[in-house]
Amino acid sequence: MSTIPSRGGRFAEGPARTAAEYTQSQSFDRTLCFHDIIASKAHARMLGRVGVVAPEEADAIIEGLDRVREEIASGRFVWRPELEDVHMNVEARLTELVGDAGRKLHTGRSRNDQVGLTFRLFVADRIAAWQGLALDLCETLMRQAESHRDTILPGCTHLQPAQPVALAHHLLAYAFMLRRDVDRLGDAARRTRVSPLGAAALGGTTYPLDPLQVAKDVGFDGICDNSMDAVSDRDFVLEACFCAATVMTHLSRLCEELVLWSNPAFGFVTVSDAFSTGSSIMPQKRNPDVAELMRGKTGRALGALTAMFTVMKGLPMTYNRDMQEDKEAFLDADRTVATSLGVMAGMMEGVVFHADRMAAACDAGYIDATELADHLVGKGMPFRQAHHATGALVALAESRGVPLKGLTPEELRSVAPCIEPGELAGVLDCATAVRRRETPGGTGPLSVARQLETLRTWVAETRRRLPKPIA
Ligand code: ARG
């Protein structure tokens, strides 16, 4: 007879060694142990309250689980691979410690709803941790933006110089991406923080359980309405992986700009020594490896999302062992997004921006052309015509190798006769161009100040509402 609890009296033999190794999850789902114990304690408390186990038995289970927790925390716990997963390992040790009461813990419960609750608790904690880290990065970006309100660089579209923008504005674009990420995570958390307990294997249970009590006990907002859905839903993992992939995609864009901007051809930034690497052969090199690697690691988060979609697609009702694959996918996405957010905050804190190089770059690429076109519109010329005339002036200036400012009054009038000598003096100026863009969300200083204020209020409010980790 097999000595593995899940095989009970049913099996004459143990599993093949290769099968046991292939199917075990304890080597990675032990990360979930503290959440599993919290869920089990809530289940035991409820079993005691509704009278399915005696109050003393519930107490014994809870005390035993605390001792198991203590053993794991202190490193004394002996993990047994043959017990498959974290759930069986914890329960087996509990039973060793408290005897028969431990054998009653699993009453009215299946590993199917148990793993659902344990993983939901874990994912909810990680979502809150990611939110906290994203808020930290947001604040770092806001600090840099604050000290670069007056730094101007060429804003690009198609990676071609387009119009001058404030560096603060450029940095805050990333802060607002992160705000959406944090909001999105909060939304995903709302659907994660629902307890599947009471579903048991798939159809509910005959014991008079009170699943809502368990949900409240672990700090969740409610319970699943359908037991079959409860044990087979992994949307919460999909959503968390989607959020992780989106965060990483945003970070990868910032990484790309750091890589480009630290190339001496741009020379816009110096990434600090602490976040740069050298070359084993070229002594002059200063490589932005951290930013590159982060850009590369984006693939992991997207990989986790793709893996989870692939695992879930076409699965019949209800729990299927395929779903165990959710752990490694999520844990990898978790490690990736959490470390990346932290590292990016450290890197951005120390990035030095070179305002002089940015200003010099503003002199190339005719990024003041829109100003000229708008100026002509101000003089009554229809925009399309102004666009055409300015284009012709840019072509003329380019052929002479001068900026628009360098065109003579005669050259200007040859294309746009309405331009009086000297009248463009204050127009073709990047600082003025930035200052004049005060539409909501624009790059003008008042708009940037409003953006900072909006973010400050939001960060403070969001931090206050962030749930504390339960384990
Ligand atoms: N370790 C499994 C998982 O992570 C949970 C156990 C459910 N297994 C089962 N045979 N019912 O999905």
XYZ file of C-alpha atoms and ligand atoms in Angstrom:
483
model
C 0.000 0.000 0.000
C 1.274 3.468 -0.821
C 2.329 5.663 2.106
C 1.630 8.865 0.161
C -1.546 10.422 1.634
C -3.063 11.403 -1.709
C -2.768 7.802 -2.937
C -4.483 6.492 0.198
C -5.665 2.902 0.079
C -6.322 3.030 -3.645
C -2.851 2.268 -4.964
C -0.852 -0.888 -4.504
C 2.404 0.768 -5.519
C 4.066 4.147 -5.384
C 4.574 6.210 -8.521
C 7.530 5.649 -10.832
C 10.461 7.767 -9.710
C 10.395 9.650 -13.012
C 6.638 10.256 -12.711
C 7.005 11.510 -9.146
C 9.797 13.884 -10.123
C 7.865 15.040 -13.159
C 4.667 15.818 -11.302
C 6.025 17.195 -8.000
C 5.640 20.891 -7.348
C 7.032 21.211 -3.816
C 10.408 22.349 -5.156
C 8.771 25.594 -6.316
C 5.330 25.871 -4.675
C 6.963 25.818 -1.222
C 7.250 29.568 -1.866
C 3.507 29.591 -1.166
C 3.814 27.865 2.219
C 2.923 30.816 4.462
C -0.132 31.639 2.381
C -1.169 27.977 2.454
C -0.908 27.992 6.240
C -2.970 31.176 6.557
C -5.653 29.634 4.322
C -5.626 26.401 6.325
C -5.907 28.235 9.621
C -8.948 30.115 8.329
C -10.479 26.852 7.127
C -9.822 25.190 10.511
C -11.298 28.138 12.421
C -14.419 27.945 10.285
C -14.660 24.128 10.702
C -14.574 24.695 14.458
C -17.180 27.468 14.395
C -19.700 25.527 12.315
C -19.104 22.404 14.442
C -17.623 20.120 11.762
C -14.656 19.639 14.097
C -14.665 20.156 17.869
C -13.429 23.559 19.083
C -10.406 21.893 20.799
C -9.551 20.153 17.537
C -9.704 23.436 15.642
C -7.418 24.982 18.269
C -4.992 22.072 18.016
C -4.885 22.407 14.226
C -4.266 26.132 14.404
C -1.524 25.776 16.995
C 0.018 22.953 14.973
C -0.029 25.081 11.822
C 1.708 27.854 13.732
C 4.410 25.398 14.736
C 4.800 24.243 11.124
C 5.102 27.877 10.122
C 7.772 28.401 12.743
C 9.699 25.319 11.557
C 9.665 26.533 7.974
C 10.650 30.084 8.936
C 13.594 28.850 10.989
C 14.736 26.426 8.299
C 14.142 23.317 10.423
C 11.295 22.030 8.261
C 12.155 18.945 6.232
C 10.550 19.069 2.799
C 9.587 15.672 1.434
C 9.569 15.483 -2.366
C 7.454 12.319 -2.330
C 4.586 14.358 -0.837
C 4.197 16.169 -4.170
C 3.373 19.701 -3.170
C 3.411 22.340 -0.474
C -0.113 21.453 0.667
C 0.662 17.794 1.397
C 3.971 18.663 3.023
C 2.357 21.089 5.443
C -0.547 18.744 6.231
C 1.737 15.741 6.779
C 3.923 17.638 9.237
C 0.839 19.028 10.976
C -0.429 15.503 11.484
C 2.939 14.388 12.848
C 2.767 17.254 15.333
C -0.870 17.114 16.476
C -2.069 13.630 15.489
C -5.726 12.975 14.663
C -6.843 16.608 14.704
C -4.422 17.194 11.815
C -6.152 14.452 9.845
C -9.403 16.437 10.099
C -8.074 19.645 8.538
C -8.900 18.536 5.014
C -12.582 17.917 5.842
C -14.842 19.588 3.285
C -11.858 20.713 1.270
C -9.964 19.471 -1.764
C -6.517 20.419 -2.957
C -8.361 21.913 -5.904
C -10.015 24.687 -3.914
C -7.104 24.773 -1.472
C -4.532 25.567 -4.164
C -6.954 28.107 -5.609
C -7.167 30.039 -2.344
C -3.478 29.691 -1.503
C -2.415 30.950 -4.904
C -4.950 33.780 -4.900
C -3.596 34.942 -1.537
C -0.057 34.785 -2.863
C -0.840 36.571 -6.134
C -2.793 39.285 -4.283
C 0.233 39.942 -2.048
C 2.571 40.096 -5.015
C 0.251 42.467 -6.888
C 0.335 44.847 -3.913
C 4.134 44.529 -3.771
C 4.420 45.391 -7.478
C 2.132 48.359 -6.921
C 4.355 49.609 -4.097
C 7.476 49.238 -6.247
C 5.793 51.000 -9.180
C 4.871 53.880 -6.858
C 8.508 54.119 -5.717
C 9.675 54.329 -9.328
C 6.997 56.889 -10.068
C 8.355 59.063 -7.270
C 11.906 58.717 -8.557
C 10.752 59.864 -11.988
C 8.859 62.730 -10.381
C 11.994 63.843 -8.474
C 14.036 63.845 -11.687
C 11.224 65.663 -13.497
C 11.105 68.242 -10.720
C 14.760 69.117 -11.219
C 14.429 69.218 -15.018
C 11.435 71.455 -15.522
C 13.580 73.825 -17.598
C 15.669 71.269 -19.451
C 14.594 71.049 -23.063
C 15.257 68.283 -25.562
C 14.003 67.405 -29.016
C 10.824 65.389 -28.683
C 10.673 62.743 -31.392
C 8.132 60.949 -33.461
C 9.445 58.124 -35.669
C 12.660 58.714 -33.689
C 13.100 61.849 -35.795
C 13.343 65.309 -34.181
C 9.811 66.696 -34.013
C 9.234 69.497 -31.481
C 11.037 70.709 -28.372
C 9.677 69.337 -25.103
C 10.583 69.715 -21.437
C 12.607 66.781 -20.088
C 10.226 66.809 -17.110
C 7.356 66.206 -19.518
C 9.187 63.325 -21.196
C 9.942 61.657 -17.837
C 6.402 62.123 -16.579
C 5.098 60.276 -19.636
C 6.630 57.182 -18.006
C 5.170 58.090 -14.619
C 1.699 58.152 -16.188
C 2.280 54.756 -17.820
C 3.103 53.452 -14.350
C -0.032 55.050 -12.959
C -2.097 53.039 -15.435
C -0.126 49.936 -14.474
C -0.869 50.456 -10.796
C -4.559 51.056 -11.531
C -4.697 47.994 -13.730
C -3.091 45.907 -10.986
C -5.669 47.177 -8.525
C -8.395 46.111 -10.892
C -6.849 42.648 -11.292
C -6.533 42.403 -7.493
C -10.264 42.964 -7.119
C -10.983 39.779 -9.069
C -8.117 37.897 -7.398
C -9.300 38.613 -3.871
C -12.193 36.142 -4.027
C -12.131 32.814 -2.194
C -12.874 29.509 -3.970
C -13.025 27.559 -0.698
C -16.225 25.565 -0.259
C -16.017 24.344 -3.847
C -14.092 21.303 -2.545
C -13.157 19.065 -5.490
C -15.605 20.686 -7.935
C -19.245 20.446 -6.868
C -19.348 21.836 -3.337
C -19.545 19.699 -0.211
C -22.104 18.104 2.073
C -20.594 19.644 5.224
C -22.349 22.764 6.498
C -19.413 25.059 5.695
C -19.405 28.836 5.819
C -17.084 29.864 2.962
C -17.741 33.577 3.435
C -16.287 33.335 6.942
C -13.067 31.935 5.481
C -12.949 34.668 2.846
C -13.366 37.387 5.492
C -10.839 35.690 7.762
C -8.117 35.922 5.087
C -9.099 39.492 4.222
C -10.775 38.727 0.898
C -13.849 40.506 -0.377
C -16.086 37.582 -1.313
C -16.432 34.015 -2.550
C -16.755 32.379 -5.968
C -20.372 31.934 -7.050
C -19.911 28.660 -8.909
C -17.865 25.799 -7.485
C -16.828 24.434 -10.887
C -15.623 27.852 -11.977
C -13.988 28.291 -8.557
C -11.591 25.360 -8.956
C -10.828 25.869 -12.637
C -10.469 29.638 -12.892
C -6.956 30.940 -13.479
C -8.015 34.283 -14.969
C -6.396 35.948 -11.979
C -3.031 34.521 -13.039
C -3.608 35.579 -16.644
C -4.484 39.084 -15.530
C -1.495 39.368 -13.200
C 0.811 38.108 -15.982
C -0.752 40.596 -18.402
C -0.118 43.400 -15.922
C 3.464 42.193 -15.417
C 4.031 42.062 -19.187
C 2.639 45.581 -19.551
C 4.850 46.960 -16.770
C 7.880 45.302 -18.365
C 6.924 46.632 -21.795
C 6.827 50.133 -20.329
C 10.163 49.660 -18.574
C 11.689 48.295 -21.772
C 10.854 51.539 -23.563
C 12.609 53.575 -20.897
C 15.537 51.148 -21.119
C 15.700 51.673 -24.858
C 15.903 55.435 -24.382
C 18.651 55.086 -21.777
C 20.596 52.876 -24.196
C 20.180 55.371 -27.042
C 20.725 58.468 -24.943
C 23.906 57.135 -23.349
C 25.474 56.585 -26.772
C 27.947 59.475 -27.190
C 26.228 60.368 -30.497
C 23.304 61.502 -28.311
C 25.194 62.123 -25.063
C 21.945 63.048 -23.300
C 22.568 60.916 -20.209
C 25.252 59.279 -18.163
C 24.061 56.154 -16.415
C 25.920 56.028 -13.079
C 28.918 53.723 -12.604
C 26.791 51.615 -10.309
C 24.469 50.695 -13.190
C 27.027 50.508 -16.017
C 29.492 47.829 -17.047
C 32.829 47.800 -18.813
C 34.153 45.723 -21.672
C 36.704 42.945 -21.254
C 38.597 44.157 -24.323
C 37.687 47.807 -25.068
C 38.891 49.958 -22.182
C 36.869 53.014 -23.169
C 33.519 51.227 -22.991
C 30.725 52.111 -20.650
C 27.881 49.778 -21.417
C 24.264 50.153 -20.291
C 23.975 46.404 -19.612
C 21.400 46.820 -16.863
C 19.010 48.657 -19.184
C 19.680 46.159 -21.973
C 19.058 43.181 -19.730
C 15.841 44.684 -18.445
C 14.717 45.242 -22.023
C 15.532 41.574 -22.644
C 13.801 40.296 -19.529
C 10.552 41.757 -20.825
C 10.415 38.548 -22.831
C 10.048 36.542 -19.627
C 6.903 38.356 -18.516
C 5.404 38.104 -21.965
C 6.492 34.445 -22.012
C 4.655 33.796 -18.743
C 1.493 35.338 -20.170
C 1.787 33.316 -23.368
C 2.468 30.156 -21.377
C -0.608 30.721 -19.217
C -2.881 31.344 -22.196
C -1.543 28.187 -23.792
C -2.077 26.156 -20.612
C -5.654 27.365 -20.154
C -6.821 27.265 -23.742
C -9.211 24.380 -24.387
C -9.045 22.925 -20.855
C -12.227 21.041 -20.037
C -13.995 21.606 -16.728
C -12.799 21.596 -14.019
C -9.388 21.309 -12.304
C -6.739 19.770 -14.545
C -3.172 19.119 -13.527
C -2.035 21.305 -16.435
C -2.917 24.184 -14.153
C 0.009 23.443 -11.852
C 2.101 25.112 -14.557
C 0.699 28.439 -13.380
C 3.170 28.550 -10.460
C 6.461 28.574 -12.316
C 5.135 30.948 -14.969
C 3.857 33.379 -12.366
C 6.898 33.094 -10.092
C 9.192 33.921 -12.980
C 7.053 36.896 -14.004
C 6.982 37.980 -10.339
C 10.758 37.844 -9.950
C 11.172 39.681 -13.243
C 8.772 42.529 -12.614
C 9.624 43.034 -8.934
C 13.390 43.119 -9.442
C 13.096 45.236 -12.584
C 10.960 47.902 -10.901
C 13.419 48.121 -8.006
C 16.498 48.203 -10.234
C 14.959 50.807 -12.534
C 14.249 53.078 -9.559
C 17.887 52.775 -8.471
C 19.149 53.416 -11.980
C 16.878 56.419 -12.620
C 17.791 57.957 -9.274
C 21.420 58.199 -10.371
C 21.041 59.047 -14.059
C 22.698 62.368 -14.917
C 20.989 64.308 -17.688
C 23.117 66.581 -19.858
C 21.038 69.675 -20.531
C 23.780 71.185 -22.725
C 23.773 68.198 -25.089
C 20.004 68.254 -25.237
C 20.040 71.975 -26.005
C 22.627 71.432 -28.736
C 20.446 68.709 -30.241
C 17.578 71.212 -30.364
C 19.606 73.267 -32.850
C 19.545 70.439 -35.382
C 16.595 68.920 -37.179
C 14.470 72.075 -37.590
C 12.329 71.323 -34.559
C 11.196 74.968 -34.592
C 9.425 74.506 -37.946
C 6.006 74.039 -36.331
C 6.521 77.390 -34.552
C 7.069 79.113 -37.873
C 4.016 77.461 -39.428
C 1.883 78.430 -36.403
C 3.246 81.971 -36.594
C 2.159 82.251 -40.223
C -1.270 80.927 -39.252
C -1.349 83.701 -36.631
C -0.844 86.162 -39.467
C -3.916 84.851 -41.238
C -2.434 82.189 -43.521
C -4.498 78.946 -43.716
C -2.623 76.110 -41.929
C -2.075 73.926 -45.004
C -0.534 76.857 -46.842
C 1.611 77.749 -43.810
C 2.757 74.119 -43.608
C 3.763 74.193 -47.277
C 5.601 77.542 -47.018
C 7.471 76.416 -43.899
C 8.418 73.169 -45.603
C 9.872 75.164 -48.486
C 11.814 77.367 -46.033
C 13.200 74.285 -44.257
C 14.325 72.905 -47.639
C 15.958 76.233 -48.439
C 17.697 76.428 -45.043
C 18.821 72.810 -45.342
C 20.319 73.452 -48.785
C 22.292 76.328 -47.285
C 23.251 74.374 -44.187
C 21.740 76.919 -41.786
C 18.931 76.788 -39.211
C 15.645 78.583 -39.948
C 16.995 81.479 -37.878
C 19.864 81.753 -40.376
C 17.656 82.628 -43.375
C 17.909 86.241 -44.548
C 14.800 88.479 -44.587
C 14.887 88.278 -48.399
C 14.958 84.481 -48.379
C 12.066 84.398 -45.939
C 10.021 86.829 -48.025
C 10.786 84.929 -51.245
C 8.627 82.104 -49.866
C 6.331 83.942 -47.425
C 6.075 87.636 -48.404
C 4.124 88.434 -45.221
C 7.184 87.934 -42.977
C 8.562 91.318 -41.865
C 12.303 91.592 -41.134
C 13.110 90.670 -37.540
C 9.652 89.455 -36.636
C 10.729 85.822 -36.146
C 13.227 86.704 -33.419
C 11.089 85.523 -30.502
C 9.303 82.841 -32.517
C 12.092 80.463 -33.459
C 13.088 79.719 -29.910
C 12.739 76.317 -28.252
C 12.102 77.635 -24.736
C 9.280 79.825 -26.090
C 7.913 76.904 -28.065
C 7.727 74.805 -24.898
C 6.324 77.658 -22.802
C 3.471 78.190 -25.254
C 2.189 74.600 -25.156
C -0.198 74.866 -22.265
C -3.070 72.742 -23.529
C -4.087 70.168 -20.890
C -1.369 67.512 -20.877
C 0.952 69.694 -22.942
C 4.651 70.273 -22.347
C 4.248 73.874 -21.069
C 5.537 74.611 -17.544
C 2.065 75.145 -16.050
C 0.839 71.914 -17.563
C 3.913 70.047 -16.277
C 3.364 71.521 -12.803
C -0.256 70.298 -12.928
C 0.910 66.830 -13.981
C 3.295 66.678 -11.034
C 0.497 67.747 -8.704
C -1.882 65.154 -10.129
C 0.734 62.442 -9.638
C 1.620 63.593 -6.114
C -1.999 63.419 -4.977
C -2.479 60.077 -6.656
C 0.698 58.511 -5.215
C -0.192 59.561 -1.657
C -3.790 58.359 -1.993
C -2.812 55.047 -3.619
C -0.091 54.304 -1.069
C -2.580 54.816 1.733
C -5.015 52.306 0.231
C -2.433 49.658 -0.649
C -3.232 46.398 1.160
C -0.515 45.154 3.555
C 0.978 41.751 2.704
C -0.534 38.954 4.789
C 2.600 36.809 4.755
N -0.039 20.997 -6.799
C -1.268 21.175 -7.501
C -1.304 22.482 -8.275
O -0.469 23.259 -8.075
C -2.425 21.215 -6.560
C -2.932 19.907 -6.243
C -4.161 19.528 -6.928
N -3.867 18.258 -7.456
C -4.750 17.357 -7.660
N -4.346 16.234 -8.122
N -6.019 17.534 -7.426
O -2.178 22.670 -9.083
